[in-house]
mmCIF file with all atom_site columns, C-alpha atoms in Angstrom:
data_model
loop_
_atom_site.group_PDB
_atom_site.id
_atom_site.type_symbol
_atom_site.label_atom_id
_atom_site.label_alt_id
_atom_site.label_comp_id
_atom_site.label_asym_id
_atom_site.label_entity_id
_atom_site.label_seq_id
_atom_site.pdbx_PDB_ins_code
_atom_site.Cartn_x
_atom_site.Cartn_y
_atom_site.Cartn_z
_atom_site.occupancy
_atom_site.B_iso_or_equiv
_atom_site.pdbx_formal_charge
_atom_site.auth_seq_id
_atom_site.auth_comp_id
_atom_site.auth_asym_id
_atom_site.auth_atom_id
_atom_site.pdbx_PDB_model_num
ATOM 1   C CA . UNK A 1 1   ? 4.862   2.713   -24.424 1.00 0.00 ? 1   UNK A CA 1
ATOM 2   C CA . UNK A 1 2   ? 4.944   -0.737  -26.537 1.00 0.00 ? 2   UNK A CA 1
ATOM 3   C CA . UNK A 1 3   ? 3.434   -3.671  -24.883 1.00 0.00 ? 3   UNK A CA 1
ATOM 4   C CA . UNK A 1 4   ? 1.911   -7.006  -26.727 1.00 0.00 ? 4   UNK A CA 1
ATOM 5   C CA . UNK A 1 5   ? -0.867  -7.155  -24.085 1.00 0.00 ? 5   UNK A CA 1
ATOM 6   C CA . UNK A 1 6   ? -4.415  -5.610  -24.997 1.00 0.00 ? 6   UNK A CA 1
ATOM 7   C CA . UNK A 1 7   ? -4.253  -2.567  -22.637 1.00 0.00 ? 7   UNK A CA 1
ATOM 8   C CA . UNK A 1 8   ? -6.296  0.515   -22.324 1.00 0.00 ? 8   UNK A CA 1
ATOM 9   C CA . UNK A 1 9   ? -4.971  3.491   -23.661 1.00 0.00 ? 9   UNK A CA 1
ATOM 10  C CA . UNK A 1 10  ? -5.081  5.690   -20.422 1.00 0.00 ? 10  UNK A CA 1
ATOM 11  C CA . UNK A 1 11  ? -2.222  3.674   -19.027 1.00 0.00 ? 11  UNK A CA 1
ATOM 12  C CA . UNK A 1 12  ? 0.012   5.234   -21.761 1.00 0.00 ? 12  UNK A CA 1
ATOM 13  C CA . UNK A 1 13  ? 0.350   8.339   -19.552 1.00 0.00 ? 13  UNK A CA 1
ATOM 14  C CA . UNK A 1 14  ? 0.221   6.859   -16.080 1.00 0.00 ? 14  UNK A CA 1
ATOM 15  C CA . UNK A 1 15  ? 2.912   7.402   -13.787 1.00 0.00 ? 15  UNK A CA 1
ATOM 16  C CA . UNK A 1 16  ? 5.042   3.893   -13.223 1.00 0.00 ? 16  UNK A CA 1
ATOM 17  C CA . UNK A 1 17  ? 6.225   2.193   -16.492 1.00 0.00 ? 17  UNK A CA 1
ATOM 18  C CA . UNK A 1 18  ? 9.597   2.203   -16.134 1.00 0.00 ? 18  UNK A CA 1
ATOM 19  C CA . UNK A 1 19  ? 12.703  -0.203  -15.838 1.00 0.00 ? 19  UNK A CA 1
ATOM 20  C CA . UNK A 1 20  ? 11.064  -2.691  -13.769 1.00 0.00 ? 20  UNK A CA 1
ATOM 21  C CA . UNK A 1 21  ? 8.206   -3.526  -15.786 1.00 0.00 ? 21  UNK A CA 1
ATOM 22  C CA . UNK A 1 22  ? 10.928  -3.494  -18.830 1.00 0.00 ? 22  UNK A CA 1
ATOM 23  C CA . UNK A 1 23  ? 9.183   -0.449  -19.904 1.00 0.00 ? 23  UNK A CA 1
ATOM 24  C CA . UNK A 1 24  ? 6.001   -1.777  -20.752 1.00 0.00 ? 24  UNK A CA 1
ATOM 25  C CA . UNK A 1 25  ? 3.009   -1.781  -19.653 1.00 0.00 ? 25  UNK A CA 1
ATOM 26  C CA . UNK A 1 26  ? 2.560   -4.946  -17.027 1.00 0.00 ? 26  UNK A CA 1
ATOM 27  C CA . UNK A 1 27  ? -1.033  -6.415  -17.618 1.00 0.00 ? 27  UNK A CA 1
ATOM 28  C CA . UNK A 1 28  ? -0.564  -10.077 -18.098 1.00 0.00 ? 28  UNK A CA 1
ATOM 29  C CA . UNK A 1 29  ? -4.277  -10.643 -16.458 1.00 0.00 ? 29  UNK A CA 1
ATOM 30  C CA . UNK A 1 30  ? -5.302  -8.107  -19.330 1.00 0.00 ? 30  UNK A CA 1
ATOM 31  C CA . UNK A 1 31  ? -7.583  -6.501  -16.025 1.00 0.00 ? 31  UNK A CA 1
ATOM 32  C CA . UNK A 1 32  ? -7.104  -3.203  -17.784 1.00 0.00 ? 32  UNK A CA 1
ATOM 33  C CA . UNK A 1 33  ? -9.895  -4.291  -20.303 1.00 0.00 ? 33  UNK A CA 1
ATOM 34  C CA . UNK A 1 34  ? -12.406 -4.653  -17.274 1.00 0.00 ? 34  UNK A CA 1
ATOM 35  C CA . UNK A 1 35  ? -11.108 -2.474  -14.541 1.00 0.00 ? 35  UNK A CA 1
ATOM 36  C CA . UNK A 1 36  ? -11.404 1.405   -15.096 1.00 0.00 ? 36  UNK A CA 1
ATOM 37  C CA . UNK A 1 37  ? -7.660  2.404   -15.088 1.00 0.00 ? 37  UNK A CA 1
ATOM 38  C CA . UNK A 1 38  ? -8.653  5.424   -12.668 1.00 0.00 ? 38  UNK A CA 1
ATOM 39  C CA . UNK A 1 39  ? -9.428  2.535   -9.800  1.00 0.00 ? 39  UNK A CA 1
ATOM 40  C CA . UNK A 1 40  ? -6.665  0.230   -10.713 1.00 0.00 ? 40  UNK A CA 1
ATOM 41  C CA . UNK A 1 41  ? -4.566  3.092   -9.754  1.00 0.00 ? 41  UNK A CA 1
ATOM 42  C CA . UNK A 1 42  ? -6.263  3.835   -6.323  1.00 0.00 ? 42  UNK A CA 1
ATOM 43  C CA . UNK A 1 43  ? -6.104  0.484   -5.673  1.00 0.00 ? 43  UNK A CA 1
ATOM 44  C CA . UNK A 1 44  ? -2.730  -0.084  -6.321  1.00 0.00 ? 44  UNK A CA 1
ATOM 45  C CA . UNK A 1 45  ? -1.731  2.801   -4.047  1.00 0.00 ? 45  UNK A CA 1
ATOM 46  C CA . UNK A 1 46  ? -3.667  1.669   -1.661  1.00 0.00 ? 46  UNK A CA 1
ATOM 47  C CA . UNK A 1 47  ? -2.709  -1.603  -1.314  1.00 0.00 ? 47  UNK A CA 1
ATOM 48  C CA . UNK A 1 48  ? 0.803   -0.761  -1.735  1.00 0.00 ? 48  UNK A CA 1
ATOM 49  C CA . UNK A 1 49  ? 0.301   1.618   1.780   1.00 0.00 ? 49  UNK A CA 1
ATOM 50  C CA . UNK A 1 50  ? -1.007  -1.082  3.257   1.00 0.00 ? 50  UNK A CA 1
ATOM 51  C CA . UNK A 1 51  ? 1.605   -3.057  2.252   1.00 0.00 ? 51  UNK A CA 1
ATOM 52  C CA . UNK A 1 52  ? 3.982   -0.804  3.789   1.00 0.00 ? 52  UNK A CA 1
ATOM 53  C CA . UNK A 1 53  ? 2.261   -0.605  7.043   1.00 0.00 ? 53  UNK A CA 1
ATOM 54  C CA . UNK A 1 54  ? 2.093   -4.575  6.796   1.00 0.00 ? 54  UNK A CA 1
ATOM 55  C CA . UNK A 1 55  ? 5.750   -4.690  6.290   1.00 0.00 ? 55  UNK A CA 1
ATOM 56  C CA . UNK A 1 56  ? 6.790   -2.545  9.566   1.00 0.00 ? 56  UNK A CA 1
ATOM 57  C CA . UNK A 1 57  ? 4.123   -4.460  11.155  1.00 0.00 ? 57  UNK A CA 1
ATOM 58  C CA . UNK A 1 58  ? 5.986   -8.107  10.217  1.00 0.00 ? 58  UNK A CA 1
ATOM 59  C CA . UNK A 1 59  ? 9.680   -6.929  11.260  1.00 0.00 ? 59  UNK A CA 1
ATOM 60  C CA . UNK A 1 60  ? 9.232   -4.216  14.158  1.00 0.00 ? 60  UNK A CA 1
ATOM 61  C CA . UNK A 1 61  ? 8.258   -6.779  16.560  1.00 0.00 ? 61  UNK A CA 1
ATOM 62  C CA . UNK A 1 62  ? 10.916  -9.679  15.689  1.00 0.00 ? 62  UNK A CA 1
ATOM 63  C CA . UNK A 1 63  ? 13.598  -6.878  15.942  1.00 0.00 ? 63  UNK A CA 1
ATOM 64  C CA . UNK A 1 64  ? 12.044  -4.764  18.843  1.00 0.00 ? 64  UNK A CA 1
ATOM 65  C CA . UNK A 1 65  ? 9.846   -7.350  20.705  1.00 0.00 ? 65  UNK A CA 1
ATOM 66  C CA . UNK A 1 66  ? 6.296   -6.610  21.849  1.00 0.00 ? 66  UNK A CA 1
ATOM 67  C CA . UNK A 1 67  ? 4.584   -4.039  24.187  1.00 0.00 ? 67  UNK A CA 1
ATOM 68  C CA . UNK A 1 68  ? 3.835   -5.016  27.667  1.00 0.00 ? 68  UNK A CA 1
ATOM 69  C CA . UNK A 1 69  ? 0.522   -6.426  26.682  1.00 0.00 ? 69  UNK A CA 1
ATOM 70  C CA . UNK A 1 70  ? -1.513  -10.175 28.673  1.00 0.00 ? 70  UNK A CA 1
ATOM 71  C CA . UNK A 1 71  ? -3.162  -10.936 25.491  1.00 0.00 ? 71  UNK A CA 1
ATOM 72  C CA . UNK A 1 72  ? -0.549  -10.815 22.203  1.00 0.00 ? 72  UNK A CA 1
ATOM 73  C CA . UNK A 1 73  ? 2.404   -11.769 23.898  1.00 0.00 ? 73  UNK A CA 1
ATOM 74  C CA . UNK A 1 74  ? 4.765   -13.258 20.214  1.00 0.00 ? 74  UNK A CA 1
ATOM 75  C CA . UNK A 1 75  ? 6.854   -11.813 17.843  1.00 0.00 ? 75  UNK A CA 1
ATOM 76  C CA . UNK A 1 76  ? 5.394   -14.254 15.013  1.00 0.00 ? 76  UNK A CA 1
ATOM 77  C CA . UNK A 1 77  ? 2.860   -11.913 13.229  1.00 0.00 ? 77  UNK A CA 1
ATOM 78  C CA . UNK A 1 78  ? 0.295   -14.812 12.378  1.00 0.00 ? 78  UNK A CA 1
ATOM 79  C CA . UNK A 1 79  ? 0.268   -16.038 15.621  1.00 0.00 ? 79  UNK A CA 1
ATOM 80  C CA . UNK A 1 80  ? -0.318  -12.429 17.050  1.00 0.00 ? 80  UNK A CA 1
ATOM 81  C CA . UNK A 1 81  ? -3.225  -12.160 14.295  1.00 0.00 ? 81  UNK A CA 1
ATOM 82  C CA . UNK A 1 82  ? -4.694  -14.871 16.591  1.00 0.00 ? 82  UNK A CA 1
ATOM 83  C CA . UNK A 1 83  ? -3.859  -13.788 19.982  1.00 0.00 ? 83  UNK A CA 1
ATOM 84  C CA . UNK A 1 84  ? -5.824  -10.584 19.680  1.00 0.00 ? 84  UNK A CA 1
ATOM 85  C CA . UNK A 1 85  ? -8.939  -10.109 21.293  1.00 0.00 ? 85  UNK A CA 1
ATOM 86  C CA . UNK A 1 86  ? -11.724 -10.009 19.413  1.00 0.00 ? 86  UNK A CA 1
ATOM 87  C CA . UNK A 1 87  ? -12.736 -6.735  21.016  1.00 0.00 ? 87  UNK A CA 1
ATOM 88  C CA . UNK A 1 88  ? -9.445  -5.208  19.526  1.00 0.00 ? 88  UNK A CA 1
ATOM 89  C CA . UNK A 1 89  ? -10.401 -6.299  16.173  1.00 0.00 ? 89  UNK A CA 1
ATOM 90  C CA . UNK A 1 90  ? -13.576 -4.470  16.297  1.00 0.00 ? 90  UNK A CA 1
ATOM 91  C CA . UNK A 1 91  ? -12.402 -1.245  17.271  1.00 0.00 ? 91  UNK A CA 1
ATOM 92  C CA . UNK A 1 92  ? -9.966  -1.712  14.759  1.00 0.00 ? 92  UNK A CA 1
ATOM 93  C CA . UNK A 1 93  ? -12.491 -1.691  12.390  1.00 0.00 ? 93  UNK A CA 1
ATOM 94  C CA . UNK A 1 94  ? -14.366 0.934   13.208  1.00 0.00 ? 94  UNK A CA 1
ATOM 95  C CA . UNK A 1 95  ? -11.388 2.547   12.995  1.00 0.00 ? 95  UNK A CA 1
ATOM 96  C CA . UNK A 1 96  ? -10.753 1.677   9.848   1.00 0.00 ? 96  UNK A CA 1
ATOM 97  C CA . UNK A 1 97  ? -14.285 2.526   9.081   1.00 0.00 ? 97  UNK A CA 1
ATOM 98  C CA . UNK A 1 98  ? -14.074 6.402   10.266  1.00 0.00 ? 98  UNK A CA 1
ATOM 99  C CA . UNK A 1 99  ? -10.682 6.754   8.398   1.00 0.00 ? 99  UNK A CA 1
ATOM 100 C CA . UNK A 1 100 ? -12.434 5.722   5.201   1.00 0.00 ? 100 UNK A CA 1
ATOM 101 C CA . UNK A 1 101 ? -15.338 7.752   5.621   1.00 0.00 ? 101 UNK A CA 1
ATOM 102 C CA . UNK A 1 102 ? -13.428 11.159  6.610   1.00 0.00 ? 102 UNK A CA 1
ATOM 103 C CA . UNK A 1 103 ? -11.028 10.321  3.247   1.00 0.00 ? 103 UNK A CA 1
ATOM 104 C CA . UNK A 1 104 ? -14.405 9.720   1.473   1.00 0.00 ? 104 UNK A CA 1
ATOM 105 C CA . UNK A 1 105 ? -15.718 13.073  2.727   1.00 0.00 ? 105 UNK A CA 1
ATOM 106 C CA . UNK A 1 106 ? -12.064 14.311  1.454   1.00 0.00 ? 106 UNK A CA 1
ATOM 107 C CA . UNK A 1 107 ? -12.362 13.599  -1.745  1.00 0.00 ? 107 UNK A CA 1
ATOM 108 C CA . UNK A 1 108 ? -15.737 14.882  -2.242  1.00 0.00 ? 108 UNK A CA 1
ATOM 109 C CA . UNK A 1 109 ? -14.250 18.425  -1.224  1.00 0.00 ? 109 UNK A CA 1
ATOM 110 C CA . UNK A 1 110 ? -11.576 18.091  -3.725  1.00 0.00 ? 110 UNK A CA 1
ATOM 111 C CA . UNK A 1 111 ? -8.697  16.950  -1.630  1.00 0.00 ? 111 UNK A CA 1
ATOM 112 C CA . UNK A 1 112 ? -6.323  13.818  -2.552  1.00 0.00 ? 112 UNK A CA 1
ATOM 113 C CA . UNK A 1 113 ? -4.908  10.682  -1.383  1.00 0.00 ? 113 UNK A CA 1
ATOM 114 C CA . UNK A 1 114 ? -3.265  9.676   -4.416  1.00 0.00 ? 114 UNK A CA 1
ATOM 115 C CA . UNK A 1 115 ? -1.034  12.913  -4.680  1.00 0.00 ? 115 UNK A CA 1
ATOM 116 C CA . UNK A 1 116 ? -3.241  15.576  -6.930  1.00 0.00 ? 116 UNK A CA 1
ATOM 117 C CA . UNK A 1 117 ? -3.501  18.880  -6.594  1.00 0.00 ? 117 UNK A CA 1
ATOM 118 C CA . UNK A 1 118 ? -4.329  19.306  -2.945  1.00 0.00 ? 118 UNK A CA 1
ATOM 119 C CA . UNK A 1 119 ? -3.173  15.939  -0.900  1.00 0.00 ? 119 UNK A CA 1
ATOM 120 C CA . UNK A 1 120 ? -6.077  15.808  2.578   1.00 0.00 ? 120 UNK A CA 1
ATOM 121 C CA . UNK A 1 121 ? -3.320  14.847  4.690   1.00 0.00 ? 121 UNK A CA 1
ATOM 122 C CA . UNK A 1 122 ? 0.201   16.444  4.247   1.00 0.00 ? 122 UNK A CA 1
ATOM 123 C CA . UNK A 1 123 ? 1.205   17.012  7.952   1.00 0.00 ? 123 UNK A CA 1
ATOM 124 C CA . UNK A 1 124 ? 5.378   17.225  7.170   1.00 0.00 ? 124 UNK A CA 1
ATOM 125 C CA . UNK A 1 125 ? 4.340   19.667  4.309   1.00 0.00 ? 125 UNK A CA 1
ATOM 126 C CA . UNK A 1 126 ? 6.112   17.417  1.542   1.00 0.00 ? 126 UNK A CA 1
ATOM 127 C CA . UNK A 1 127 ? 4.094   17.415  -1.194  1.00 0.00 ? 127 UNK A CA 1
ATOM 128 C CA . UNK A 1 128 ? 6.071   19.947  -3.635  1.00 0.00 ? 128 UNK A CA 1
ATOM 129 C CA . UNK A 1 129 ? 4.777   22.728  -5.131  1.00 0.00 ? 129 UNK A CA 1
ATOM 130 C CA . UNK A 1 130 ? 6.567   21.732  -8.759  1.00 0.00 ? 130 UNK A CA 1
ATOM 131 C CA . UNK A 1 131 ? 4.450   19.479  -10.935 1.00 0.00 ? 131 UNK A CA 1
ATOM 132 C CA . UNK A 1 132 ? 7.781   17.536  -12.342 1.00 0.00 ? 132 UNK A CA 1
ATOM 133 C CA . UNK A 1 133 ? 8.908   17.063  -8.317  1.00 0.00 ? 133 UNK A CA 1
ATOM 134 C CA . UNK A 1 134 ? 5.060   15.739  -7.888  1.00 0.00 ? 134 UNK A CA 1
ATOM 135 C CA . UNK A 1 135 ? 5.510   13.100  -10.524 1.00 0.00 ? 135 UNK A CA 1
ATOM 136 C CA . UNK A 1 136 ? 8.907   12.427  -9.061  1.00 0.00 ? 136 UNK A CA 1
ATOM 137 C CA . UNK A 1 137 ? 7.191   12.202  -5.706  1.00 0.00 ? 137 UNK A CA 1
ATOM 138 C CA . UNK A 1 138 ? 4.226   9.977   -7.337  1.00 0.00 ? 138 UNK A CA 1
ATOM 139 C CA . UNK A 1 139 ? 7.015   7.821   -8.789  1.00 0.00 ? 139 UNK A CA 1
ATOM 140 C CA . UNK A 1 140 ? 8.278   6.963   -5.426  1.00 0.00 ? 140 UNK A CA 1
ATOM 141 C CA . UNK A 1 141 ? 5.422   5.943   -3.807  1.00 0.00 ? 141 UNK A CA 1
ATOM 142 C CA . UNK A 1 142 ? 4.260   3.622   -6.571  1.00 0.00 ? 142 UNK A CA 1
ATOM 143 C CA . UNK A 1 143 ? 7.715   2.533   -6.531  1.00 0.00 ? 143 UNK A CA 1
ATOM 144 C CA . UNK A 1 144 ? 7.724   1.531   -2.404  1.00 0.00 ? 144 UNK A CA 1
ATOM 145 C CA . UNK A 1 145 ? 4.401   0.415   -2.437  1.00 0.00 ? 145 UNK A CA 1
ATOM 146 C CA . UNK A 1 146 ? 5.315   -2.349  -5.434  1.00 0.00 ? 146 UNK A CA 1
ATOM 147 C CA . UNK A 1 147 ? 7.918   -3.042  -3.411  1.00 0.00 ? 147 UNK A CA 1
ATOM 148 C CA . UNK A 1 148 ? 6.735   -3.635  -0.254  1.00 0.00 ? 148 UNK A CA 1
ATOM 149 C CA . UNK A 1 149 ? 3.548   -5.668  -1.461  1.00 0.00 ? 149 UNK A CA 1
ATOM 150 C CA . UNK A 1 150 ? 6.296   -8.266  -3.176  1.00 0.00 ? 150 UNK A CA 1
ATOM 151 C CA . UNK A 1 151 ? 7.780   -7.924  0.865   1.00 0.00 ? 151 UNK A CA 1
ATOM 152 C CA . UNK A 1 152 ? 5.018   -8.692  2.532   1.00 0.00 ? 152 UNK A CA 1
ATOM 153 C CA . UNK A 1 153 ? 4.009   -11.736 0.378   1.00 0.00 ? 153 UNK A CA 1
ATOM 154 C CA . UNK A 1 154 ? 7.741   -12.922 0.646   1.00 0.00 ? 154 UNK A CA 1
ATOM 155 C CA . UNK A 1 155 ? 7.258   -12.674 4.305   1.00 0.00 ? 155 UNK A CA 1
ATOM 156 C CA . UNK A 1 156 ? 3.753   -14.679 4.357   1.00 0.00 ? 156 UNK A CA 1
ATOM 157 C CA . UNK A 1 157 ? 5.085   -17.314 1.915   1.00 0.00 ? 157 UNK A CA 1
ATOM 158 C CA . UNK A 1 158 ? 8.005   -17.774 3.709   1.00 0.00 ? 158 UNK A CA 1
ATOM 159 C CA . UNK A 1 159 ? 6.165   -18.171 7.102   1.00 0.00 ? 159 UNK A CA 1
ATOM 160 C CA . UNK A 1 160 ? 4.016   -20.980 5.591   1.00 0.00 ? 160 UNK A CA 1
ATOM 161 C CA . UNK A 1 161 ? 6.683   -22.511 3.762   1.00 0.00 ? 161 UNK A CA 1
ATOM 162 C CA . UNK A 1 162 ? 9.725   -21.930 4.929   1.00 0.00 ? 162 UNK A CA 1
ATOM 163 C CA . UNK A 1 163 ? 12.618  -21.322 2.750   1.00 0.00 ? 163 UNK A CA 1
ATOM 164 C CA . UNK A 1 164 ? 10.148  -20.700 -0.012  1.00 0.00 ? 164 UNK A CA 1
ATOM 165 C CA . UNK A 1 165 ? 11.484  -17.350 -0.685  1.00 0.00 ? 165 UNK A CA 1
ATOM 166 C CA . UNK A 1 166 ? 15.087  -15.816 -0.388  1.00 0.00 ? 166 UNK A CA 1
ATOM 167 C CA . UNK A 1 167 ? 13.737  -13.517 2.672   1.00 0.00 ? 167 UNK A CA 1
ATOM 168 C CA . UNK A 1 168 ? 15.739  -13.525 5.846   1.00 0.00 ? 168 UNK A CA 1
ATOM 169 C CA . UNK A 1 169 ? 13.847  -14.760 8.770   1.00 0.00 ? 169 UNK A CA 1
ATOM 170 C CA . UNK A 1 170 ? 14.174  -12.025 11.489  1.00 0.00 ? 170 UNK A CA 1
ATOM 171 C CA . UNK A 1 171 ? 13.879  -13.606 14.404  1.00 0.00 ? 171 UNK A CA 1
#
């Protein structure tokens, strides 16, 4: 991998150079110098599940309405941000809080969330047993998750200005 940017040399054999970062390694922030690459990457999958999640989140409603609910009762996801009672938020984060603190536990014992050798959660039993359909599988993710973070901040620019991006609005 050839790239003009100072980089660390771990990224070299991380999964996700490819086409879309012309097959380079994309760093214009040079964060790489600062940021082990180890976190960068947990981060980035992270985010880019969230990101997912976010994305359903944005569209499900303005395509399938709302629940019969008193207190959130729009399709426009900022709005329903607002709407929510504050006593939803904080179970939400509790929530939130227990998730983090079984995957913590997880990972102490050895298990994965960022596809190793033995992934914590893997209810559908996907996660292959071949290392080259792991990397393939690895691939995709990182792949979505890029994807649907560039979504999801389409989605919120668009909101706040309108026709700032080419995203449909689903309404």
């Amino acid at each position: 991998v050839q790239s003009s940017l100072n980089y660390a040399a771990e990224l070299d054999s991380m999964t996700g150079v490819s086409a879309e970062t012309g097959n380079k390694v994309f760093d214009p922030l040079g964060l790489s110098d600062y940021v082990p690459t180890d976190w960068a990457r947990r981060a980035e999958l992270s985010n880019g599940r969230s990101a997912m999640l976010a994305t359903v989140g944005w569209v499900f409603p303005k395509v399938y309405g709302t629940f019969a609910s008193q207190d959130v009762t729009t399709t426009d996801p900022i709005d329903a941000i607002l709407q929510a009672d504050p006593q939803w938020w904080a179970q939400f984060i509790l929530l939130c809080g227990a998730f983090e603190s079984w995957k913590y536990n997880q990972e102490m014992d050895g298990k994965s969330f960022l596809g190793g050798e033995s992934p914590a959660v893997d209810y559908l039993k996907l996660w292959p047993e071949d290392p080259v359909k792991q990397e393939e599988m690895k691939l995709k993710e990182l792949k979505n998750g890029r994807l649907a973070m560039i979504g999801i901040a389409g989605f919120v620019a668009n909101h706040f200005l309108p026709g700032a991006c080419p995203v449909p609005d689903i309404a």
